[in-house]
Coordinates of C-alpha atoms in Angstrom, one line a residue:
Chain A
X1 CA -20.6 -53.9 36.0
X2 CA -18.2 -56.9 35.1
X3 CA -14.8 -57.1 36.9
X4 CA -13.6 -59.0 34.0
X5 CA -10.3 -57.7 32.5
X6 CA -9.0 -57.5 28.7
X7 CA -5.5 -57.1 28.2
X8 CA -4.1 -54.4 26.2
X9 CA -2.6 -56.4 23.6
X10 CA -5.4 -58.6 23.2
X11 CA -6.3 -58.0 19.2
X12 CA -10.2 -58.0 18.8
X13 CA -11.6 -59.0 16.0
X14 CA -15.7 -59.5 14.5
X15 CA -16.5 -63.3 14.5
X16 CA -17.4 -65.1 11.3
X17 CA -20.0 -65.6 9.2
X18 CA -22.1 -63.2 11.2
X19 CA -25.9 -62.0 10.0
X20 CA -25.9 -58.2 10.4
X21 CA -29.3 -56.0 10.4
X22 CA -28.6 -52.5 11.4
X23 CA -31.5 -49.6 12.7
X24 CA -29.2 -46.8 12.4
X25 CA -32.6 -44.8 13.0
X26 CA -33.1 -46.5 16.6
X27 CA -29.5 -47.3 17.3
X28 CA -29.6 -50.4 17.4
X29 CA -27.6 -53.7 15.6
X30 CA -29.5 -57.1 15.9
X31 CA -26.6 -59.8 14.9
X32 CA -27.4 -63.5 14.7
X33 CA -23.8 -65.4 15.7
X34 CA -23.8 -68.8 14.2
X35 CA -21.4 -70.5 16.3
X36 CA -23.6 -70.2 19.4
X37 CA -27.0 -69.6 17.7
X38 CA -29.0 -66.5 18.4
X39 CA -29.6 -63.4 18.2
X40 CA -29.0 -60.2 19.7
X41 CA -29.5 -56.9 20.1
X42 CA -26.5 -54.5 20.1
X43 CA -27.5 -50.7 21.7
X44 CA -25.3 -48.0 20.3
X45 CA -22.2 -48.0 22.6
X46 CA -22.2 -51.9 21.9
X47 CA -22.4 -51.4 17.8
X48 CA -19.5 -49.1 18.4
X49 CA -17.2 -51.1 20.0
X50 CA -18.2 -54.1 17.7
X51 CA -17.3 -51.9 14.7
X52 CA -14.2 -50.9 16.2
X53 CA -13.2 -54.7 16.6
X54 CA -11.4 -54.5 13.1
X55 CA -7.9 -56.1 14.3
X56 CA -6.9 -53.8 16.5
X57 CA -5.5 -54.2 19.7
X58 CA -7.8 -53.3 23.0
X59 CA -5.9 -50.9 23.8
X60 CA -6.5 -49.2 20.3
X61 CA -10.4 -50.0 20.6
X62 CA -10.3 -48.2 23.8
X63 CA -8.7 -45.0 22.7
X64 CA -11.3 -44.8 20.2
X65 CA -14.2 -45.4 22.4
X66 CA -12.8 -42.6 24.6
X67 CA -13.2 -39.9 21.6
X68 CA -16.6 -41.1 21.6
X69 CA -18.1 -40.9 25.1
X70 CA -19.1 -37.3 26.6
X71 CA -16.7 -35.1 27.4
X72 CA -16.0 -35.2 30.8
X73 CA -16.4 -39.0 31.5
X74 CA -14.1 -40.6 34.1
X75 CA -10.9 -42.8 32.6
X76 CA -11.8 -45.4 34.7
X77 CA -15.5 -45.0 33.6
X78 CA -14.8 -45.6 30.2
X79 CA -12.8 -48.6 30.7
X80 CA -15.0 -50.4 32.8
X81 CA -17.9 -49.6 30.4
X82 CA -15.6 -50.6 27.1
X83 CA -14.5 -53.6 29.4
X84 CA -18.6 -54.9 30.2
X85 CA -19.4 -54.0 26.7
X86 CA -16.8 -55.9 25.1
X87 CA -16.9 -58.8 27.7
X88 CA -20.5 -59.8 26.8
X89 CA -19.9 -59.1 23.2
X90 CA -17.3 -61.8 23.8
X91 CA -19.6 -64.3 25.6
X92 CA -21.9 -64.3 23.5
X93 CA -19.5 -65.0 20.2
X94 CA -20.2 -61.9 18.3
X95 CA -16.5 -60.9 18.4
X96 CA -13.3 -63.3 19.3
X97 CA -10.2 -62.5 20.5
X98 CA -6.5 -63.4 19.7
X99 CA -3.3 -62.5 22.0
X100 CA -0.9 -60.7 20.4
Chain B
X1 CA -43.5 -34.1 24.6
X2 CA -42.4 -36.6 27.4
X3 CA -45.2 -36.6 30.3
X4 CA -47.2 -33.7 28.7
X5 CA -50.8 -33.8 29.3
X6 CA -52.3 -33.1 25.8
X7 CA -55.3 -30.6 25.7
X8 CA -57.3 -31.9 22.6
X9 CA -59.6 -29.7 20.7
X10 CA -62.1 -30.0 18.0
X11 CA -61.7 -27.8 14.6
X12 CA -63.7 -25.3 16.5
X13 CA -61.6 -25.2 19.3
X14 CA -63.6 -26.8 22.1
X15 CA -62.0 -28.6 24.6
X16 CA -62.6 -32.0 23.9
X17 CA -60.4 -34.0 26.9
X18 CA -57.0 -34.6 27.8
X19 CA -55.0 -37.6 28.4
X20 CA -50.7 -38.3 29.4
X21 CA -48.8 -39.0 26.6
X22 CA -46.1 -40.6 29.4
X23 CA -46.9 -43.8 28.2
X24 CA -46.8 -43.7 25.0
X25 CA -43.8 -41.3 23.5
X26 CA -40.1 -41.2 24.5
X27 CA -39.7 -44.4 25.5
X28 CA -38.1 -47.0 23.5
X29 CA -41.2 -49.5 25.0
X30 CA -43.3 -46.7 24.0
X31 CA -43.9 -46.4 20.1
X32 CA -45.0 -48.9 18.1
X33 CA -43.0 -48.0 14.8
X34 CA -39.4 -48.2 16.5
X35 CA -40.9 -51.7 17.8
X36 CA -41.8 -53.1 14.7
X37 CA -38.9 -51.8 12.8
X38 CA -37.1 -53.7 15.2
X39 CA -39.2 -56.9 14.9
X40 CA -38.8 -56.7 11.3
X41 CA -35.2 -56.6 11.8
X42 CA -35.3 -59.7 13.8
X43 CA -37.4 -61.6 12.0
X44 CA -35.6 -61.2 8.6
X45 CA -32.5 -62.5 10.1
X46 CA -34.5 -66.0 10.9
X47 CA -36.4 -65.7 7.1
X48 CA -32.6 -65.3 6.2
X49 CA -31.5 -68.2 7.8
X50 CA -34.9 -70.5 7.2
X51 CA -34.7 -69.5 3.2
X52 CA -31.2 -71.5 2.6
X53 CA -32.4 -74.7 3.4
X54 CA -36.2 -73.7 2.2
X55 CA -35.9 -71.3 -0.9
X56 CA -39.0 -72.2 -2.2
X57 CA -40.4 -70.4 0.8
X58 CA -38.9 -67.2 1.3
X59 CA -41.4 -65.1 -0.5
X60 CA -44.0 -66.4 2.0
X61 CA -41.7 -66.3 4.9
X62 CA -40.8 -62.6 3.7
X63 CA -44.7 -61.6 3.1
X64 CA -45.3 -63.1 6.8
X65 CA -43.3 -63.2 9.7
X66 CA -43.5 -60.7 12.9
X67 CA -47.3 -59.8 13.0
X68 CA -49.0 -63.6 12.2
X69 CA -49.9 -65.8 14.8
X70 CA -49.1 -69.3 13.4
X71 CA -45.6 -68.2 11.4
X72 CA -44.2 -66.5 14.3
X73 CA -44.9 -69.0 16.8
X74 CA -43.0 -71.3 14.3
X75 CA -40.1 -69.1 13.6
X76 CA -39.8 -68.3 17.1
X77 CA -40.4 -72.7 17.6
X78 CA -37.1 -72.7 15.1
X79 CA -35.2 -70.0 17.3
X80 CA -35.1 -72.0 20.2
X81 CA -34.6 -75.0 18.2
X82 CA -31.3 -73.4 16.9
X83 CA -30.4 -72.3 20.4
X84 CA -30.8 -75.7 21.5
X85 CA -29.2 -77.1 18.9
X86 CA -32.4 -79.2 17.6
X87 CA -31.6 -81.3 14.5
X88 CA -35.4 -81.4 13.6
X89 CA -36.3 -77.5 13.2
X90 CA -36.3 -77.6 9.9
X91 CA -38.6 -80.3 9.2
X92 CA -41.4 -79.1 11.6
X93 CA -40.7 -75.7 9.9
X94 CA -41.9 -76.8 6.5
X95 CA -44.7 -78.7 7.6
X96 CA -45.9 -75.4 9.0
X97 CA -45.3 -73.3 5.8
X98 CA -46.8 -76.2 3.3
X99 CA -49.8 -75.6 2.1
X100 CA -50.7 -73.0 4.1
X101 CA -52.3 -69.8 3.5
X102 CA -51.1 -67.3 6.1
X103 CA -53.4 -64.1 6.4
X104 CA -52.1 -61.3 5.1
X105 CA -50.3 -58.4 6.8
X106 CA -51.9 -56.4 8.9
X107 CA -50.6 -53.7 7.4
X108 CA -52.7 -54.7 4.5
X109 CA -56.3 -54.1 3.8
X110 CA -56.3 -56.8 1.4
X111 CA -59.6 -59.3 1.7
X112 CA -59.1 -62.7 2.8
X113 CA -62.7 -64.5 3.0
X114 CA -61.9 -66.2 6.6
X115 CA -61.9 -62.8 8.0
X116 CA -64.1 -59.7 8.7
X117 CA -61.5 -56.3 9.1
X118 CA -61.5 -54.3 11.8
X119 CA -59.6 -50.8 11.7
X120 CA -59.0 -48.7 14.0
X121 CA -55.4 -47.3 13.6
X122 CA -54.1 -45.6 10.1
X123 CA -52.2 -48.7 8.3
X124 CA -53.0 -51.2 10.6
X125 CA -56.2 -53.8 10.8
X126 CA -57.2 -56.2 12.9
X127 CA -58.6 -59.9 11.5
X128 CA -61.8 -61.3 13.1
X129 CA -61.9 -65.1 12.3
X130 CA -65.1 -65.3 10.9
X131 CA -65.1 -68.8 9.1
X132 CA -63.9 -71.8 10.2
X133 CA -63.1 -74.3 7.1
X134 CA -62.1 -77.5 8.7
X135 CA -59.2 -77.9 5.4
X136 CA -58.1 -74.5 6.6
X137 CA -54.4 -75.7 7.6
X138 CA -54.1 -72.3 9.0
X139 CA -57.0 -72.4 11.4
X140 CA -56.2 -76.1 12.0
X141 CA -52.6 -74.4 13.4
X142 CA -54.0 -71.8 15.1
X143 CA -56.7 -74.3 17.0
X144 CA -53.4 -76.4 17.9
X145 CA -51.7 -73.3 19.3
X146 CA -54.9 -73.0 21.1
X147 CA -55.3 -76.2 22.5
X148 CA -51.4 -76.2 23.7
X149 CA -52.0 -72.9 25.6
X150 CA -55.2 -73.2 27.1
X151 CA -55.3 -76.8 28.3
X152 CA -58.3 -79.5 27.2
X153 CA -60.8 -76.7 26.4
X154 CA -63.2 -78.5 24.4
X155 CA -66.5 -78.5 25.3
X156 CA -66.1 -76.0 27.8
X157 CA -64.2 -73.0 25.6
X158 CA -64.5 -73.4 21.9
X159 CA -63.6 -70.8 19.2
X160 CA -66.3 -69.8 17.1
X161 CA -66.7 -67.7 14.2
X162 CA -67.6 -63.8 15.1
X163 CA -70.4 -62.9 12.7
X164 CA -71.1 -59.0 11.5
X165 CA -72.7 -57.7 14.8
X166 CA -70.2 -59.1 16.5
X167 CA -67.6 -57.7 14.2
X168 CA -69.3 -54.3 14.4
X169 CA -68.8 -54.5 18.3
X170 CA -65.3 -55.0 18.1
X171 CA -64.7 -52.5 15.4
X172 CA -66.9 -49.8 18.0
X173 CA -64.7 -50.8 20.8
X174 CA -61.7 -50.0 18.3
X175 CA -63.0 -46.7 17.7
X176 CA -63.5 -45.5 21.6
X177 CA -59.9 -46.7 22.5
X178 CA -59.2 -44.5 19.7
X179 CA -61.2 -41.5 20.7
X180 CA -60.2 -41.7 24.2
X181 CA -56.3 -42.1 23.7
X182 CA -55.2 -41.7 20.4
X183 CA -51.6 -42.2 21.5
X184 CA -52.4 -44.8 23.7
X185 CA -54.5 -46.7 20.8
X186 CA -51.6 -46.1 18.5
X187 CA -48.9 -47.7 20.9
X188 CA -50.6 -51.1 22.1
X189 CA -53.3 -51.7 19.5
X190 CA -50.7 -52.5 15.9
X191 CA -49.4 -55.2 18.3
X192 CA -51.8 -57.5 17.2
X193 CA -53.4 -58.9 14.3
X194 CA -55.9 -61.3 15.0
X195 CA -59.3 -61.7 16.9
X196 CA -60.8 -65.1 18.2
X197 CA -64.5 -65.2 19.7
X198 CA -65.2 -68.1 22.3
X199 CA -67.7 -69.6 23.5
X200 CA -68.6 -72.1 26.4
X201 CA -69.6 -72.7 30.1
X202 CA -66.1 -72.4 31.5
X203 CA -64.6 -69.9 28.8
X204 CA -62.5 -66.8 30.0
X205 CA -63.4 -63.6 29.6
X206 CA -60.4 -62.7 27.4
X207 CA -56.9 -64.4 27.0
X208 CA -53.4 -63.9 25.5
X209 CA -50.9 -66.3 25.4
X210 CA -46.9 -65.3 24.6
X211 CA -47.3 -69.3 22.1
X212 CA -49.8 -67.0 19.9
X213 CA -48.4 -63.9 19.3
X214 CA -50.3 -60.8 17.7
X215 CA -53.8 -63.4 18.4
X216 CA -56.2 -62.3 21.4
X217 CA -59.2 -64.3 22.3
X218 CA -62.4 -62.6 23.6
X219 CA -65.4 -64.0 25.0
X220 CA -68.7 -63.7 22.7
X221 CA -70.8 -63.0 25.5
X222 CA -69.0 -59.6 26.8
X223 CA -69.4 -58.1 23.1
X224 CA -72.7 -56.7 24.9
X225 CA -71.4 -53.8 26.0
X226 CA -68.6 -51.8 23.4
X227 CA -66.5 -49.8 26.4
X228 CA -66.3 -53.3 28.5
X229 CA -64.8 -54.9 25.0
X230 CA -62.5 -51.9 24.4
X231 CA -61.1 -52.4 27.9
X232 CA -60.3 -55.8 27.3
X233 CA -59.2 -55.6 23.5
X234 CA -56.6 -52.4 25.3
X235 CA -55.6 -55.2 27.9
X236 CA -54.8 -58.1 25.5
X237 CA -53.0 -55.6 23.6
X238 CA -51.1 -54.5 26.1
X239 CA -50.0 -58.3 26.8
X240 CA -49.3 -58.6 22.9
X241 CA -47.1 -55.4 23.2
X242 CA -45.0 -57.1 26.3
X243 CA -44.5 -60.2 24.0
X244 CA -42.9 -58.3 21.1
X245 CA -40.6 -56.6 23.8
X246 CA -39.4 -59.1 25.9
X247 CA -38.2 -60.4 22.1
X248 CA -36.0 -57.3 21.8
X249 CA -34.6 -56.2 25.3
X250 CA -34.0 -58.4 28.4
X251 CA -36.9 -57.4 30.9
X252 CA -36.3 -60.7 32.8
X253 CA -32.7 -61.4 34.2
X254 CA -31.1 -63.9 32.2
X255 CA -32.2 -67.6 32.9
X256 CA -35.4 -66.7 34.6
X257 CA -37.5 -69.1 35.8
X258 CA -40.8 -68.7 36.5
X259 CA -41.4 -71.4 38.8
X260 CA -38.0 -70.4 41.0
X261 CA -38.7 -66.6 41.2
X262 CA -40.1 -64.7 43.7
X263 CA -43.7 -63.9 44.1
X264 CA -46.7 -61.3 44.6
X265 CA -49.5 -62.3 46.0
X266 CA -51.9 -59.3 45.6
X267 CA -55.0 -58.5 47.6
X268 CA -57.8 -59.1 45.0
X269 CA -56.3 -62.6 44.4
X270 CA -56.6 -65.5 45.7
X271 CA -52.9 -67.3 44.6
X272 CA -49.5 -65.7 44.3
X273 CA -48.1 -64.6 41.3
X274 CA -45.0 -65.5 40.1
X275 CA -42.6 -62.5 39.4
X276 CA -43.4 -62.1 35.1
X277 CA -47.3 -62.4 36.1
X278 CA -46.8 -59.6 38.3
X279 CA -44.8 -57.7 35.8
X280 CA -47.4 -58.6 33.1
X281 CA -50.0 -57.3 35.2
X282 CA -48.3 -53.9 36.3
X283 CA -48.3 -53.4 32.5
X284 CA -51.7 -53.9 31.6
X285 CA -53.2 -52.3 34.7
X286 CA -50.8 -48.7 33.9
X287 CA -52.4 -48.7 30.2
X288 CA -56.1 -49.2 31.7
X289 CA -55.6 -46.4 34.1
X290 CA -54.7 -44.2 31.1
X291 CA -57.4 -45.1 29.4
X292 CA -60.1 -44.6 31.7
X293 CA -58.2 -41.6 32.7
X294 CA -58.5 -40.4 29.4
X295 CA -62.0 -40.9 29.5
X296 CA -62.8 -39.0 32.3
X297 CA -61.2 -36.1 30.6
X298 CA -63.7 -36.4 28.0
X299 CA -67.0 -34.3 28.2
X300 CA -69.1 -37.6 27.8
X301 CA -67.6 -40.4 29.9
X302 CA -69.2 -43.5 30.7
X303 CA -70.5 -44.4 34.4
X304 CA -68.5 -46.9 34.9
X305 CA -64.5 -45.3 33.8
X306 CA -64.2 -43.7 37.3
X307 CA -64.5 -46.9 39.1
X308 CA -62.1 -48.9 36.6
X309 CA -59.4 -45.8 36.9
X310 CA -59.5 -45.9 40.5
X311 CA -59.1 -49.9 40.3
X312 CA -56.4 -50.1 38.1
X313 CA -54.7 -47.1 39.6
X314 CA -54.6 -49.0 42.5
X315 CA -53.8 -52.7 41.4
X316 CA -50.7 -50.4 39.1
X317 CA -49.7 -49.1 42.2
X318 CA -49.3 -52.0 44.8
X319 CA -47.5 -53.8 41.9
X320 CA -45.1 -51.5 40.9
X321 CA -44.4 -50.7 44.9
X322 CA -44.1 -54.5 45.3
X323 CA -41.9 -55.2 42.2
X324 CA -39.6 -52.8 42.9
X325 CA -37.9 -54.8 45.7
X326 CA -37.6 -57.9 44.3
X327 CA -34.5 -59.7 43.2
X328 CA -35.6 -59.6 39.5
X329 CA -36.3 -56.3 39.2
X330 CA -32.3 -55.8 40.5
X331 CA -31.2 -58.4 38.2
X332 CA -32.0 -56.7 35.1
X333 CA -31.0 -53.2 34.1
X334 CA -33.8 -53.1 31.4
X335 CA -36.5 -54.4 33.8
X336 CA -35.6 -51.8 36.2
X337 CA -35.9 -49.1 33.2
X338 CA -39.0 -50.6 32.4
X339 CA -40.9 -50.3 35.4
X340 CA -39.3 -47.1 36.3
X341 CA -40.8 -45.9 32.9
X342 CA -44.7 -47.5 33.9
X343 CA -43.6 -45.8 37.5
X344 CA -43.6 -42.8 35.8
X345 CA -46.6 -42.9 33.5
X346 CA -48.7 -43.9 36.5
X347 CA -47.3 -41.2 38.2
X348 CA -48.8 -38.9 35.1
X349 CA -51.7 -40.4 35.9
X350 CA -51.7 -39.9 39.9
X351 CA -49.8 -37.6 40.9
X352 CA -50.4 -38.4 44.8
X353 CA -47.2 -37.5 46.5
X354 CA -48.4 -39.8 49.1
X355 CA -48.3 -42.7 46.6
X356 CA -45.1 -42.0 44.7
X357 CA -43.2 -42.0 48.1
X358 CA -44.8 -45.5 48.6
X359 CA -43.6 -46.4 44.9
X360 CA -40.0 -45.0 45.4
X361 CA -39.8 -46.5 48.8
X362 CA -36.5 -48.9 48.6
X363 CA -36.5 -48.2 44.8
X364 CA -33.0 -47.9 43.2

């Protein structure tokens, strides 16, 4: 698990020109992200927190995650598994962010 | 249905055999459907991307992409191009696609006169080059591809054409991976489309190579004996099956290198194996060990499919055990899953407590 942080303000948002091919069957999203070629394969929890990067803050995307994980799951669980998630989706150019 | 043993019986209710069905439901690197689904999803993102600057291709990039040989190795050629930022993908691209006439799907019956059919699998068949046409610019491709994986083979591995007995052989060998395993037949063998026969002093038995995907190459002269080509058709398929998958999930942690990684060096070798060999291996010798184990459950089994359990039982089991500490294996969360889910389909297989606490031993 990445120690990497993300503030709370930090707005998220999808990054351009993406090629989407969702398997809603298989839960799974493969994206190709132009700006550092190739593709990937989002799982569920990742095609979640991608959808939720509409322009919302972090701290937003988080509080929406939460609703979604099992009942029960540790805070701190679910923001170091929103933070890893995010943090690659970030690396890897699918989403950008922009500080508030 | 996850590690059920199935009891099969005829329509008049005989027993007929039983086999694990651990290996081949429940997992997502079980099924083949989910797996193809997925390659199809991948693969229409690059005919997405290859079809703006080559429209007058897309209908043959559309009709041909995942499951053939030559196209995939070129899409997959353009990939890593675009990764690297190659200026030239395009151009080598085209030259591929011109003129060529791909095969058709194997999820097509349709005839194509280089080619006998084998089926074995409902929707799915199996190519068997059987005429090589030196103005064929497909074969001249495939022969390339050939060439680049196997080293200066002329003269000492050639293809050849497979003529009807031969076919026949391969379409018998089909048919007892099918009647031992269904499930097992139904998850490895759709993960390839083409058969090559060789020939030639120093030729291999049978070879895969991850340059020519969905294309397995069997020696001619083991077509003698139908459970002997069934083995290896199953282990080539296997191989084929670990080539889609490492396209869709990261078994190897990222920036692995072959040459830098750790090693196996197993007993009935006689040079170490690098880390993805070993992997590779623990794959194919998991699937064989069902297979023969399915056998065995059968009322007629051949002489021989005690023997081949026990070995690749064995050979399963000193490679998972051995994998299981190395660095790799830690690196990657999916690798770990992966082998944890062969671990556990072996385990279907042999249940030895003895041997599972030598598995687990050190395992996360």
């Amino acid at each position: 698990m990445t120690t990497t942080t993300i503030d709370p303000l930090t707005v998220l948002n999808k990054a351009p020109n993406l090629i989407l091919r969702p398997i809603p069957e298989w839960g799974c999203l493969f994206i190709y992200t132009p700006t550092q070629p190739d593709i990937h394969c989002l799982d569920a929890r990742s095609w979640l927190l991608f959808e939720l990067c509409d322009g919302r803050p972090f701290s937003e995307v988080l509080k929406e995650f939460s609703d979604a994980v099992p009942e029960g799951t540790a805070e701190h669980e679910v923001l170091a598994s929103a933070t890893d998630a995010l943090s690659t989706l970030l690396e890897k150019a699918v989403i950008r962010q922009e500080s508030a | 249905m996850v590690g059920e043993t199935v009891i099969r019986s005829s329509s008049s209710g005989e027993n007929t055999g039983q086999y694990s069905e651990s290996l081949t439901i429940g997992s997502p690197f079980a099924e083949s459907e989910p797996i193809h689904q997925k390659l199809a999803a991948f693969f229409s993102i690059l005919v997405e991307l290859v079809g703006r600057d080559l429209p007058e291709f897309k209908d043959v990039l559309a009709a041909s992409t995942a499951r053939e040989p030559v196209l995939r190795h070129s899409l997959e050629t353009y990939l890593n191009d675009l990764r690297r930022r190659r200026a030239d993908s395009i151009g080598r691209l085209r030259s591929v696609i011109a003129g060529t006439q791909f095969p058709p799907d194997p999820a097509s019956a349709e005839p194509d006169s280089r080619f006998g059919l084998v089926s074995a699998l409902p929707g799915h068949s199996m190519r068997v080059l059987a005429t090589m046409d030196p103005a064929d610019h497909w074969l001249e491709r495939l022969l390339g591809l050939f060439a680049d994986a196997f080293g200066g083979t002329e003269g000492y591995c050639d293809v050849v054409p497979a003529g009807p007995s031969d076919i026949a052989v391969l379409e018998d060998a089909l048919q007892i991976v099918v009647s031992a395993h269904p499930s097992l037949a139904a998850a490895t063998l759709a993960h390839n489309s083409v058969v090559v026969l060789v020939e030639g002093d120093h030729a291999f038995e049978s070879a895969s190579n991850a340059m020519i995907p969905h294309a397995i190459f069997v020696n001619r002269t083991v077509l003698a004996d139908p459970v002997r080509v069934a083995e290896i058709i199953l282990h080539e398929c296997v191989h084929q099956k670990l080539y889609d998958l490492y396209l869709l999930h990261p078994l190897l942690p990222p920036g692995y290198d072959p040459d830098s990684a750790s090693t196996v060096f197993p007993p009935w070798q006689r040079e170490r194996w690098s880390y993805d060999r070993a992997f590779a291996a623990a794959h194919v010798y998991v699937h064989i060990a069902a297979f023969y184990d399915a056998m065995l459950g059968k009322e007629t089994s051949p002489a021989i499919a005690r023997d081949r359990r026990t070995l690749a039982v064995t050979r399963a089991q000193y490679l998972i055990s051995t994998l299981t500490n190395s660095p790799e294996r830690i690196a990657s969360r999916k690798g770990q899953e992966f082998l944890n889910w062969l671990e556990h389909g072996l385990h279907a297989i042999e249940p030895d407590s003895a041997i599972r606490g030598t598995i687990l031993k050190g395992g996360a």
